[in-house]
């Protein structure tokens, strides 16, 4: 059954792959992102079942006003996919740039909260809807330099859990997808601000790819309404949690 699905961060990586997959499966996708030319290219590639919408996840007014700004035929959003997010830097907390921290919090936390709140009332009114958010294994397993990025993803995990509790008694579903090491996107390029260093992250590995995340989303969207997947942790075979670290130099 065709649904209206809103995908944030649709201009690259996971968001683009999700958009392509869902449109080819017959859905109508509202594709949002900051780079309008890429959104227009998506529509050129995929046709009129894509509605490109230029959107900055740090623009509170735009997020709050998005539902009413959509064309009438596109307003009844069945599935909201909170994909847009980023990491900046890999330094220890004491060496990090607080401006980078603010950008991550505003995008990964405030942006997701604002957009979810913007579309939730209409889902409750219809007694139907699905909110899927891209979290990360970084929200569960700490690592050196993960500090604020990992904290934003931990927030997303707990927000999703509480949101599901709040909509108990309705047919609204909520899922947090938590990928591990993923290649094939701009994530590490943005985080490290260095293409060579970004490429080195994946050397010798077979990481997850955007198509794997799109496959996961496609499966979730097709599940029956009575089945809720609370969280879904995904890692490539080359990755596992590393356990606790011990430093014997400090006594």
Coordinates of C-alpha atoms in Angstrom, one line a residue:
X1 CA 0.0 0.0 0.0
X2 CA 1.4 3.4 -1.0
X3 CA 2.1 5.7 1.9
X4 CA 3.3 9.3 2.2
X5 CA 6.7 9.2 3.8
X6 CA 8.9 12.1 4.9
X7 CA 12.7 11.5 4.9
X8 CA 15.1 14.1 6.4
X9 CA 18.6 14.4 5.2
X10 CA 17.7 13.0 1.8
X11 CA 20.5 14.6 -0.2
X12 CA 23.1 11.9 0.5
X13 CA 23.9 8.7 2.2
X14 CA 21.2 6.9 4.2
X15 CA 18.5 9.5 3.3
X16 CA 19.1 9.3 -0.4
X17 CA 19.2 5.5 -0.4
X18 CA 16.0 5.3 1.7
X19 CA 14.2 7.7 -0.6
X20 CA 15.2 5.8 -3.7
X21 CA 14.1 2.5 -2.3
X22 CA 10.8 3.7 -1.0
X23 CA 9.8 5.5 -4.2
X24 CA 10.7 2.5 -6.3
X25 CA 8.4 0.5 -4.0
X26 CA 5.5 2.8 -4.8
X27 CA 5.5 5.2 -2.0
X28 CA 5.4 9.0 -2.2
X29 CA 8.4 10.6 -0.5
X30 CA 8.8 14.1 0.9
X31 CA 12.6 14.5 0.6
X32 CA 14.1 17.2 2.7
X33 CA 17.6 18.6 3.0
X34 CA 19.7 21.7 2.8
X35 CA 21.0 21.3 -0.7
X36 CA 18.2 22.1 -3.1
X37 CA 20.1 21.2 -6.2
X38 CA 20.5 17.6 -4.9
X39 CA 16.8 17.4 -4.0
X40 CA 15.8 18.5 -7.5
X41 CA 18.2 15.9 -8.9
X42 CA 16.3 13.3 -6.9
X43 CA 13.0 14.3 -8.3
X44 CA 14.5 14.3 -11.8
X45 CA 15.7 10.7 -11.2
X46 CA 12.7 9.4 -9.5
X47 CA 9.8 11.4 -10.8
X48 CA 6.7 13.1 -9.3
X49 CA 6.5 10.7 -6.4
X50 CA 9.3 12.8 -4.8
X51 CA 8.4 16.2 -3.3
X52 CA 11.7 18.1 -2.7
X53 CA 11.6 20.4 0.3
X54 CA 14.6 22.5 1.3
X55 CA 14.9 22.3 5.1
X56 CA 17.5 23.1 7.7
X57 CA 17.2 20.9 10.8
X58 CA 18.5 23.9 12.9
X59 CA 15.7 26.2 11.7
X60 CA 13.1 25.8 14.5
X61 CA 10.5 28.0 12.8
X62 CA 10.8 26.0 9.5
X63 CA 10.5 22.7 11.4
X64 CA 7.4 23.8 13.3
X65 CA 5.8 25.2 10.2
X66 CA 6.5 22.3 7.8
X67 CA 3.2 20.4 8.1
X68 CA 1.1 23.4 7.2
X69 CA 3.5 24.5 4.4
X70 CA 3.2 21.2 2.5
X71 CA 0.8 20.9 -0.5
X72 CA -2.6 19.7 0.7
X73 CA -2.2 16.3 -1.0
X74 CA 1.1 15.7 0.9
X75 CA 0.2 16.7 4.4
X76 CA -1.1 13.4 5.8
X77 CA 2.3 12.0 6.5
X78 CA 2.1 8.3 7.3
X79 CA 5.8 7.7 8.1
X80 CA 8.3 10.2 9.5
X81 CA 11.9 9.1 9.0
X82 CA 14.2 11.2 11.2
X83 CA 17.4 10.5 9.3
X84 CA 19.3 13.8 9.2
X85 CA 22.2 14.1 11.7
X86 CA 25.9 14.5 11.9
X87 CA 29.0 14.0 14.0
X88 CA 31.8 16.7 14.2
X89 CA 35.3 15.9 15.4
X90 CA 36.8 12.9 17.2
X91 CA 38.8 14.8 19.9
X92 CA 38.5 14.2 23.6
X93 CA 36.0 16.3 25.4
X94 CA 38.6 18.7 26.8
X95 CA 40.0 19.3 23.3
X96 CA 36.7 19.6 21.4
X97 CA 35.2 22.7 19.9
X98 CA 32.0 23.7 21.8
X99 CA 30.6 25.1 18.6
X100 CA 30.7 21.6 17.1
X101 CA 28.9 20.3 20.2
X102 CA 26.2 22.9 19.8
X103 CA 25.7 22.0 16.1
X104 CA 25.3 18.3 16.9
X105 CA 22.9 19.0 19.7
X106 CA 20.8 21.3 17.6
X107 CA 20.7 19.0 14.7
X108 CA 20.6 15.5 16.2
X109 CA 18.4 16.3 19.2
X110 CA 16.5 19.6 18.9
X111 CA 15.8 19.1 15.2
X112 CA 14.4 15.6 15.7
X113 CA 12.3 16.6 18.7
X114 CA 10.9 19.6 16.8
X115 CA 10.0 17.7 13.7
X116 CA 8.5 14.8 15.6
X117 CA 6.3 17.1 17.6
X118 CA 5.2 18.9 14.4
X119 CA 3.8 15.8 12.8
X120 CA 2.7 13.8 15.9
X121 CA -0.7 15.5 16.5
X122 CA -2.0 14.6 13.1
X123 CA -0.9 11.0 13.6
X124 CA -2.7 10.8 16.9
X125 CA -5.8 12.3 15.4
X126 CA -5.8 9.7 12.6
X127 CA -4.8 6.9 15.0
X128 CA -2.2 5.9 12.5
X129 CA 1.5 6.7 11.9
X130 CA 5.1 5.5 12.2
X131 CA 8.1 7.4 13.5
X132 CA 11.5 5.9 12.6
X133 CA 14.6 7.6 13.8
X134 CA 18.2 6.9 12.9
X135 CA 20.2 6.5 16.1
X136 CA 23.6 4.8 16.4
X137 CA 25.4 2.2 18.4
X138 CA 27.4 5.2 19.7
X139 CA 24.3 5.9 21.9
X140 CA 25.0 2.6 23.7
X141 CA 28.7 1.9 23.5
X142 CA 31.1 4.8 24.4
X143 CA 34.4 5.3 22.6
X144 CA 37.2 7.8 22.7
X145 CA 36.0 11.0 21.1
X146 CA 32.4 10.0 20.9
X147 CA 31.4 12.4 23.8
X148 CA 28.6 14.6 22.6
X149 CA 27.8 12.7 19.4
X150 CA 27.2 9.5 21.4
X151 CA 25.2 11.5 24.0
X152 CA 22.8 12.8 21.2
X153 CA 22.2 9.3 20.0
X154 CA 21.6 8.1 23.6
X155 CA 19.0 10.8 23.8
X156 CA 17.4 9.6 20.6
X157 CA 17.2 6.1 22.0
X158 CA 15.5 7.2 25.2
X159 CA 13.3 9.7 23.4
X160 CA 12.0 6.9 21.1
X161 CA 11.3 4.7 24.1
X162 CA 9.3 7.4 25.9
X163 CA 7.5 8.4 22.8
X164 CA 6.3 4.9 22.3
X165 CA 5.0 4.9 25.9
X166 CA 3.2 8.2 25.3
X167 CA 1.3 6.9 22.3
X168 CA 0.3 3.7 24.0
X169 CA -3.4 3.2 23.2
X170 CA -3.0 4.3 19.6
X171 CA -1.8 2.5 16.5
X172 CA 1.3 4.6 16.2
X173 CA 4.6 2.8 15.9
X174 CA 8.0 4.1 17.0
X175 CA 11.4 2.5 16.1
X176 CA 15.0 3.5 16.7
X177 CA 17.5 2.1 14.2
X178 CA 21.0 1.9 15.7
X179 CA 23.7 1.2 13.0
X180 CA 27.3 0.6 13.7
X181 CA 30.2 1.1 11.2
X182 CA 28.7 2.4 8.0
X183 CA 30.5 3.4 4.8
X184 CA 29.3 4.8 1.5
X185 CA 28.1 8.1 2.9
X186 CA 29.4 11.6 3.8
X187 CA 29.4 10.9 7.6
X188 CA 33.1 10.5 8.2
X189 CA 34.0 13.1 5.6
X190 CA 31.9 15.7 7.5
X191 CA 33.2 14.4 10.9
X192 CA 36.9 14.5 10.1
X193 CA 36.8 17.3 7.5
X194 CA 39.4 15.3 5.6
X195 CA 38.6 12.9 2.7
X196 CA 41.8 10.9 3.1
X197 CA 41.2 10.3 6.8
X198 CA 37.6 9.5 6.2
X199 CA 38.6 6.8 3.6
X200 CA 41.1 5.3 6.1
X201 CA 38.3 4.7 8.6
X202 CA 37.0 1.9 6.4
X203 CA 40.2 0.4 5.1
X204 CA 40.3 -3.4 5.5
X205 CA 36.6 -3.6 6.5
X206 CA 33.3 -4.5 4.9
X207 CA 31.1 -1.9 6.6
X208 CA 27.3 -1.5 6.4
X209 CA 26.2 0.6 3.4
X210 CA 23.3 3.0 2.8
X211 CA 21.5 0.3 0.9
X212 CA 21.5 -1.9 4.0
X213 CA 19.8 0.8 6.0
X214 CA 17.3 1.4 3.2
X215 CA 16.6 -2.4 3.2
X216 CA 15.9 -2.2 7.0
X217 CA 13.6 0.7 6.6
X218 CA 11.7 -0.9 3.8
X219 CA 11.2 -4.0 5.9
X220 CA 9.9 -1.9 8.9
X221 CA 7.5 0.1 6.8
X222 CA 6.0 -3.1 5.4
X223 CA 5.3 -4.7 8.8
X224 CA 1.7 -5.0 10.0
X225 CA 0.5 -2.2 12.1
X226 CA 0.2 -4.3 15.3
X227 CA 3.9 -5.1 15.3
X228 CA 6.3 -2.6 16.8
X229 CA 10.1 -3.0 16.6
X230 CA 11.3 -0.8 19.5
X231 CA 14.9 -0.7 18.6
X232 CA 17.1 -2.4 16.0
X233 CA 20.9 -2.6 16.5
X234 CA 22.8 -3.4 13.3
X235 CA 26.6 -4.0 12.9
X236 CA 28.7 -5.3 10.1
X237 CA 30.3 -8.7 10.8
X238 CA 33.7 -7.0 11.1
X239 CA 32.5 -5.0 14.2
X240 CA 31.7 -5.9 17.8
X241 CA 31.5 -4.0 21.1
X242 CA 34.9 -3.6 22.6
X243 CA 34.3 -4.0 26.2
X244 CA 35.7 -1.8 29.0
X245 CA 39.1 -0.1 28.9
X246 CA 41.6 -0.2 31.7
X247 CA 44.5 2.2 32.0
X248 CA 47.3 1.1 34.4
X249 CA 49.4 4.2 34.2
X250 CA 47.3 6.3 36.6
X251 CA 47.5 4.1 39.6

